Short mmCIF file of C-alpha atoms in Angstrom, two decimals:
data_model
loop_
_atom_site.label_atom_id
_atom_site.label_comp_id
_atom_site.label_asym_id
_atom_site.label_seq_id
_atom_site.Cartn_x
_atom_site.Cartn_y
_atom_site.Cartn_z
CA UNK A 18 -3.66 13.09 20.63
CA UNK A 19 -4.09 11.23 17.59
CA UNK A 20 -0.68 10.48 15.71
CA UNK A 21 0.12 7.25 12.75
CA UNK A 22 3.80 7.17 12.84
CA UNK A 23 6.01 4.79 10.83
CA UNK A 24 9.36 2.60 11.88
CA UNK A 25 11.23 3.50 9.03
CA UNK A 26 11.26 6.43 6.25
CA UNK A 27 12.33 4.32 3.17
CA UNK A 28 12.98 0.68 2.36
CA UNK A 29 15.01 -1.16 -0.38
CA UNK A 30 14.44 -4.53 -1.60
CA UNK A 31 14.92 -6.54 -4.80
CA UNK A 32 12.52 -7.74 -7.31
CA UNK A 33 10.53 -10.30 -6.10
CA UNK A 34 11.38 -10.56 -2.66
CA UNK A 35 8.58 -9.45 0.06
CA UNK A 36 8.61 -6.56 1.65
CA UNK A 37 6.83 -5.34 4.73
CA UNK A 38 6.17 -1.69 5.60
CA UNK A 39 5.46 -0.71 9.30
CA UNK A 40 3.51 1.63 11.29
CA UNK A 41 2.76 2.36 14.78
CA UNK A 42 -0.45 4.05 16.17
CA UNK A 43 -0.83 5.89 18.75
CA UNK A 44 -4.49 6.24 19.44
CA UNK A 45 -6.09 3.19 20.54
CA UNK A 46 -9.75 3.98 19.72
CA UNK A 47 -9.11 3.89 16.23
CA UNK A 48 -10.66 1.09 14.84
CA UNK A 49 -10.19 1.14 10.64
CA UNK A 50 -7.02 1.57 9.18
CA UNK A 51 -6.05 2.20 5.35
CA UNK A 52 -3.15 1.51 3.49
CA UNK A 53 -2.55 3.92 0.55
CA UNK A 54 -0.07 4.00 -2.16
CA UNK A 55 1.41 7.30 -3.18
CA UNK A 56 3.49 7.34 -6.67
CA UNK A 57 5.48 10.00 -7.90
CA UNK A 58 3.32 13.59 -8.84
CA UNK A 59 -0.17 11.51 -8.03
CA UNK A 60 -2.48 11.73 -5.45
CA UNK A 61 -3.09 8.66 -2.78
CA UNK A 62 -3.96 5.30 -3.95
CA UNK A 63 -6.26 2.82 -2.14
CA UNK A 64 -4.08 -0.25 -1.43
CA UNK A 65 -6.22 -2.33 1.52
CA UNK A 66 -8.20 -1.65 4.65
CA UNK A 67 -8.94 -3.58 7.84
CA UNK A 68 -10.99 -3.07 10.74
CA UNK A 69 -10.12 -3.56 14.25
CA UNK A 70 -12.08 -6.50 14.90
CA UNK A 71 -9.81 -8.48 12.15
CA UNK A 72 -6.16 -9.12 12.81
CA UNK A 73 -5.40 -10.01 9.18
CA UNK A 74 -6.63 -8.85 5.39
CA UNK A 75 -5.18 -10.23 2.38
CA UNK A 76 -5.39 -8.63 -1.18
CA UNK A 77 -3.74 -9.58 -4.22
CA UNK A 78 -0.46 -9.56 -3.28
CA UNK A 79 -0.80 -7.51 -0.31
CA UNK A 80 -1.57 -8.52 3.16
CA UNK A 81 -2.33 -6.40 6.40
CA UNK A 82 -1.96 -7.38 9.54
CA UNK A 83 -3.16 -5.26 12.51
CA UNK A 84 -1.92 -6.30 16.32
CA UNK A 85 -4.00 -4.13 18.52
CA UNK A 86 -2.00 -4.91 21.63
CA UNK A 87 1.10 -3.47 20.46
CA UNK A 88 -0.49 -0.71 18.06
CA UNK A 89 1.18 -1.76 15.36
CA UNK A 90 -0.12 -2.39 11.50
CA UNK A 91 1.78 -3.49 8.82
CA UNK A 92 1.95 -4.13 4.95
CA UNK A 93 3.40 -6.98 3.34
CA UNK A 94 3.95 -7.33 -0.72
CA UNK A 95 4.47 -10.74 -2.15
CA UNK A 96 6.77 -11.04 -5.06
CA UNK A 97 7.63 -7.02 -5.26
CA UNK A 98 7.56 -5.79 -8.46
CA UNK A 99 9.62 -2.58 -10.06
CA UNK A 100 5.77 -0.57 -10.46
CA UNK A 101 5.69 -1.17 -6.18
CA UNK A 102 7.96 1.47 -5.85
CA UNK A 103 6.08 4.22 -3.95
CA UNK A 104 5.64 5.66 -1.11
CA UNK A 105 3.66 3.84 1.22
CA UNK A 106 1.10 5.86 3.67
CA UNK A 107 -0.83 4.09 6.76
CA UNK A 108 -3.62 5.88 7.78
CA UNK A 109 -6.28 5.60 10.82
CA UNK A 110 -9.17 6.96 11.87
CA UNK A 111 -12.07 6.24 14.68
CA UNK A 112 -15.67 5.83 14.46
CA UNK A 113 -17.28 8.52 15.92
CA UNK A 114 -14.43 11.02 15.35
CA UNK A 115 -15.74 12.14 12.26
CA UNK A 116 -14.41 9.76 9.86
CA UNK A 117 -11.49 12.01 9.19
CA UNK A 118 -8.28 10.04 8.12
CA UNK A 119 -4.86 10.53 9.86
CA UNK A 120 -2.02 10.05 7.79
CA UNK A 121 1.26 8.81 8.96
CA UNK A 122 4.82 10.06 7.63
CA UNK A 123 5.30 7.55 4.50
CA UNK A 124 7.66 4.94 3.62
CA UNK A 125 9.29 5.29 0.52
CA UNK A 126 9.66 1.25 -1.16
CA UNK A 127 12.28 1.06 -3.71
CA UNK A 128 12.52 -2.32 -5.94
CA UNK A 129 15.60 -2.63 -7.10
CA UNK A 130 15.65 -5.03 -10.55
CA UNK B 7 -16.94 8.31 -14.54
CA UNK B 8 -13.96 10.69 -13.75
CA UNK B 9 -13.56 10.43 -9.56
CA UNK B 10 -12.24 13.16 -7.88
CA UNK B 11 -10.98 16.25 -10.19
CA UNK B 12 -9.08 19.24 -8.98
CA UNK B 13 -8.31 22.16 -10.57
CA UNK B 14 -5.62 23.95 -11.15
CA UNK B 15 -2.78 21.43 -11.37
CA UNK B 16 0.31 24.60 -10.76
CA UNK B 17 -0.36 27.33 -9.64
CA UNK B 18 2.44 30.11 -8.50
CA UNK B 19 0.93 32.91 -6.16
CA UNK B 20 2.58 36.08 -4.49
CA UNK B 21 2.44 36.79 -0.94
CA UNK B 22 -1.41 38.27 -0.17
CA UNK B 23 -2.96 37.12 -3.25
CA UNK B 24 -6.07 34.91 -2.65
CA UNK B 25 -7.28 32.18 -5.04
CA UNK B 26 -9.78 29.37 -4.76
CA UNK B 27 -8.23 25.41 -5.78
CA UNK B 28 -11.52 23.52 -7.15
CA UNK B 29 -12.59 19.90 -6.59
CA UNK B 30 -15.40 18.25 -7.77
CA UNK B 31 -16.62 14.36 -7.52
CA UNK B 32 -18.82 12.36 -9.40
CA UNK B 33 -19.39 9.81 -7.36
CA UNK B 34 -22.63 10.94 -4.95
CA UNK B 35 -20.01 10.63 -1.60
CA UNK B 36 -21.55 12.92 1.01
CA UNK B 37 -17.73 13.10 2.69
CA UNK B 38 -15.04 15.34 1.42
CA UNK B 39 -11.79 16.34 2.58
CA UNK B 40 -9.13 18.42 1.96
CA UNK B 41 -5.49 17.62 2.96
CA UNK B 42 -1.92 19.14 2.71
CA UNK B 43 1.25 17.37 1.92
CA UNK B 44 4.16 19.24 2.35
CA UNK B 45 7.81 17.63 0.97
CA UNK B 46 8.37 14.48 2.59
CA UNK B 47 5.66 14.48 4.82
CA UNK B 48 1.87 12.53 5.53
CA UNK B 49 -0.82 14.17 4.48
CA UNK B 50 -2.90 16.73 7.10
CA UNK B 51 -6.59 17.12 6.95
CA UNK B 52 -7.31 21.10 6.34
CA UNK B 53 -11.12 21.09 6.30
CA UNK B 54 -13.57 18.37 5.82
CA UNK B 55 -17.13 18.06 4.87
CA UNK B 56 -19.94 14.90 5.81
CA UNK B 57 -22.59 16.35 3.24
CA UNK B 58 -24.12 19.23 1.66
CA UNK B 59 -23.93 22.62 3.97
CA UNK B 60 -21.80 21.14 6.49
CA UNK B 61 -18.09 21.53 6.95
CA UNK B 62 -16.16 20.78 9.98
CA UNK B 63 -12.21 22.14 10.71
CA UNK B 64 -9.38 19.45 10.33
CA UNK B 65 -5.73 19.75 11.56
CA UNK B 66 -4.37 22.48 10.38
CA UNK B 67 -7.30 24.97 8.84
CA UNK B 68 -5.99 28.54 9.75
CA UNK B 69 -5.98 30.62 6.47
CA UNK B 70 -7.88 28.63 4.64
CA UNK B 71 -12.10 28.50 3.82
CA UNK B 72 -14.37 25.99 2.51
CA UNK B 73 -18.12 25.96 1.70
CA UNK B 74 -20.04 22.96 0.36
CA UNK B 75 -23.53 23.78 -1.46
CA UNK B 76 -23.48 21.02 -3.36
CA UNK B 77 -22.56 17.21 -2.87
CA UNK B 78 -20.11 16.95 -5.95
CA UNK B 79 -18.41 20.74 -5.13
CA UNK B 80 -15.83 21.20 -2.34
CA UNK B 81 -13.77 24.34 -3.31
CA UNK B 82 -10.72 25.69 -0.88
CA UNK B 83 -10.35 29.27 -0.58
CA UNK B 84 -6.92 30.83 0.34
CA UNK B 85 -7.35 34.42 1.25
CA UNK B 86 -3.99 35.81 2.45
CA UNK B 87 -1.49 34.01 0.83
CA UNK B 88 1.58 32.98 2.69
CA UNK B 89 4.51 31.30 2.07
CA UNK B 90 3.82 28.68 4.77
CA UNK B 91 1.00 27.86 2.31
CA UNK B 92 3.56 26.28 -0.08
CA UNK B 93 2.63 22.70 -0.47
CA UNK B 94 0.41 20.21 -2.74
CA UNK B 95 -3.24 19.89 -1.67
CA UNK B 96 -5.27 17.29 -2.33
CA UNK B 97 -8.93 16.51 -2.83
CA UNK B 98 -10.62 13.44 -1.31
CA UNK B 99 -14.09 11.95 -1.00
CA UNK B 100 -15.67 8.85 0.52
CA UNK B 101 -18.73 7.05 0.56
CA UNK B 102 -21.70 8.26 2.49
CA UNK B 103 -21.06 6.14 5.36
CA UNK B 104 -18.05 7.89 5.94
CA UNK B 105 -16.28 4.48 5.96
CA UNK B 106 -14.40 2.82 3.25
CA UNK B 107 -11.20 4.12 1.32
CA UNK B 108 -11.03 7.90 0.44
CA UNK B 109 -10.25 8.18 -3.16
CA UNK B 110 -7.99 11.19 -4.13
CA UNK B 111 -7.66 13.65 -7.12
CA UNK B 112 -4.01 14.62 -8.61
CA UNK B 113 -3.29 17.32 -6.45
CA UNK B 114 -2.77 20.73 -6.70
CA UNK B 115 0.98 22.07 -6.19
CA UNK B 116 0.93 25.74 -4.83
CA UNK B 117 3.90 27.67 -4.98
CA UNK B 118 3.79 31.37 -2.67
CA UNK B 119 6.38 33.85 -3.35
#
């Protein structure tokens, strides 16, 4: 069925290094994927999308890459800043399947000063 | 132009009460969701809506009810409290394509005792 899992549950970098969050889907008929940012006691922020038929989006500071061979997304933050530190949510969903979203797990991003 | 609003923010109920969490959006998106997040987890898609008089089932929709006779009103309706209803929902709507980011309201954090 359809699943959005991620490699790891939290990550810890320093101020202004890069970091890159992972995910892994499962269902390969998904074709959009969102990357939301979740800060403490808020709801879901929109960080970037991409559809299937790109294998890279870049926003400020943020870039997505999507490799549809392997299933695999990811989430990378130039110069990480202190107000990065979130928790990070991939989600997918497939046109045609109703637009609903599936969320992944989260990775919590701390930025260490 | 507020977004997505939800309504309460707390809310503590006992075991068997019912009570109906609110959300509302200004922003003329036929598609609206509603998702639970329980403590360290993604988010899962209760119910979901693509427009006015149509709602479809998500994930994980047993004790819960939605109706949608309007485009900016989604309200959730808990009958039967449980415990395993302990968790913080949140509100979501998209644009009318159904594609695009889902933008979220602040939550709602339901305690059951």
């Amino acid at each position: 069925g359809e699943s959005v899992g991620l490699h790891l549950p939290t990550l810890s970098v320093q101020e202004g290094d890069n970091s890159i969050i992972n995910c892994a889907y499962s269902n390969s008929a998904s074709d959009y994927f969102i990357w939301y940012k979740q800060e403490s006691g808020k709801g879901p922020q929109f960080i970037i999308d991409i559809r299937s038929n790109m294998d890279k989006r870049q926003g400020q500071r943020v870039t997505v890459l999507l490799n549809k061979t392997v299933k695999h997304l990811s989430l990378q933050i130039a110069a990480t800043q202190p107000g990065d530190s979130a928790v990070y949510f991939c989600a997918e969903s497939q046109e045609g399947g109703s637009e609903k979203l599936v969320f992944g797990k989260g990775t919590k991003l701390t930025v260490n000063p | 132009n507020a977004g997505v609003t939800q309504t309460p923010k707390f809310r503590i109920l006992k075991i068997g009460q019912s009570m109906t969490l609110q959300c509302t959006q200004d922003m003329n998106h036929n598609y609206m969701y509603w998702y639970r997040q329980d403590p360290g987890m993604g988010l899962k898609l209760i119910y979901y809506s693509v427009g006015a008089g149509i709602t479809d089932k998500g994930e994980v929709p047993n004790g819960y009810n939605v109706s949608r006779s309007t485009t900016e009103d989604f309200p959730l309706r808990l009958e039967l409290a449980a415990p395993s209803q302990t968790s913080v929902y949140f509100c979501a709507s998209s644009y009318s394509t159904g594609r695009g980011a889902a933008f979220f309201g602040q939550g709602t954090r339901l305690t059951v005792v």
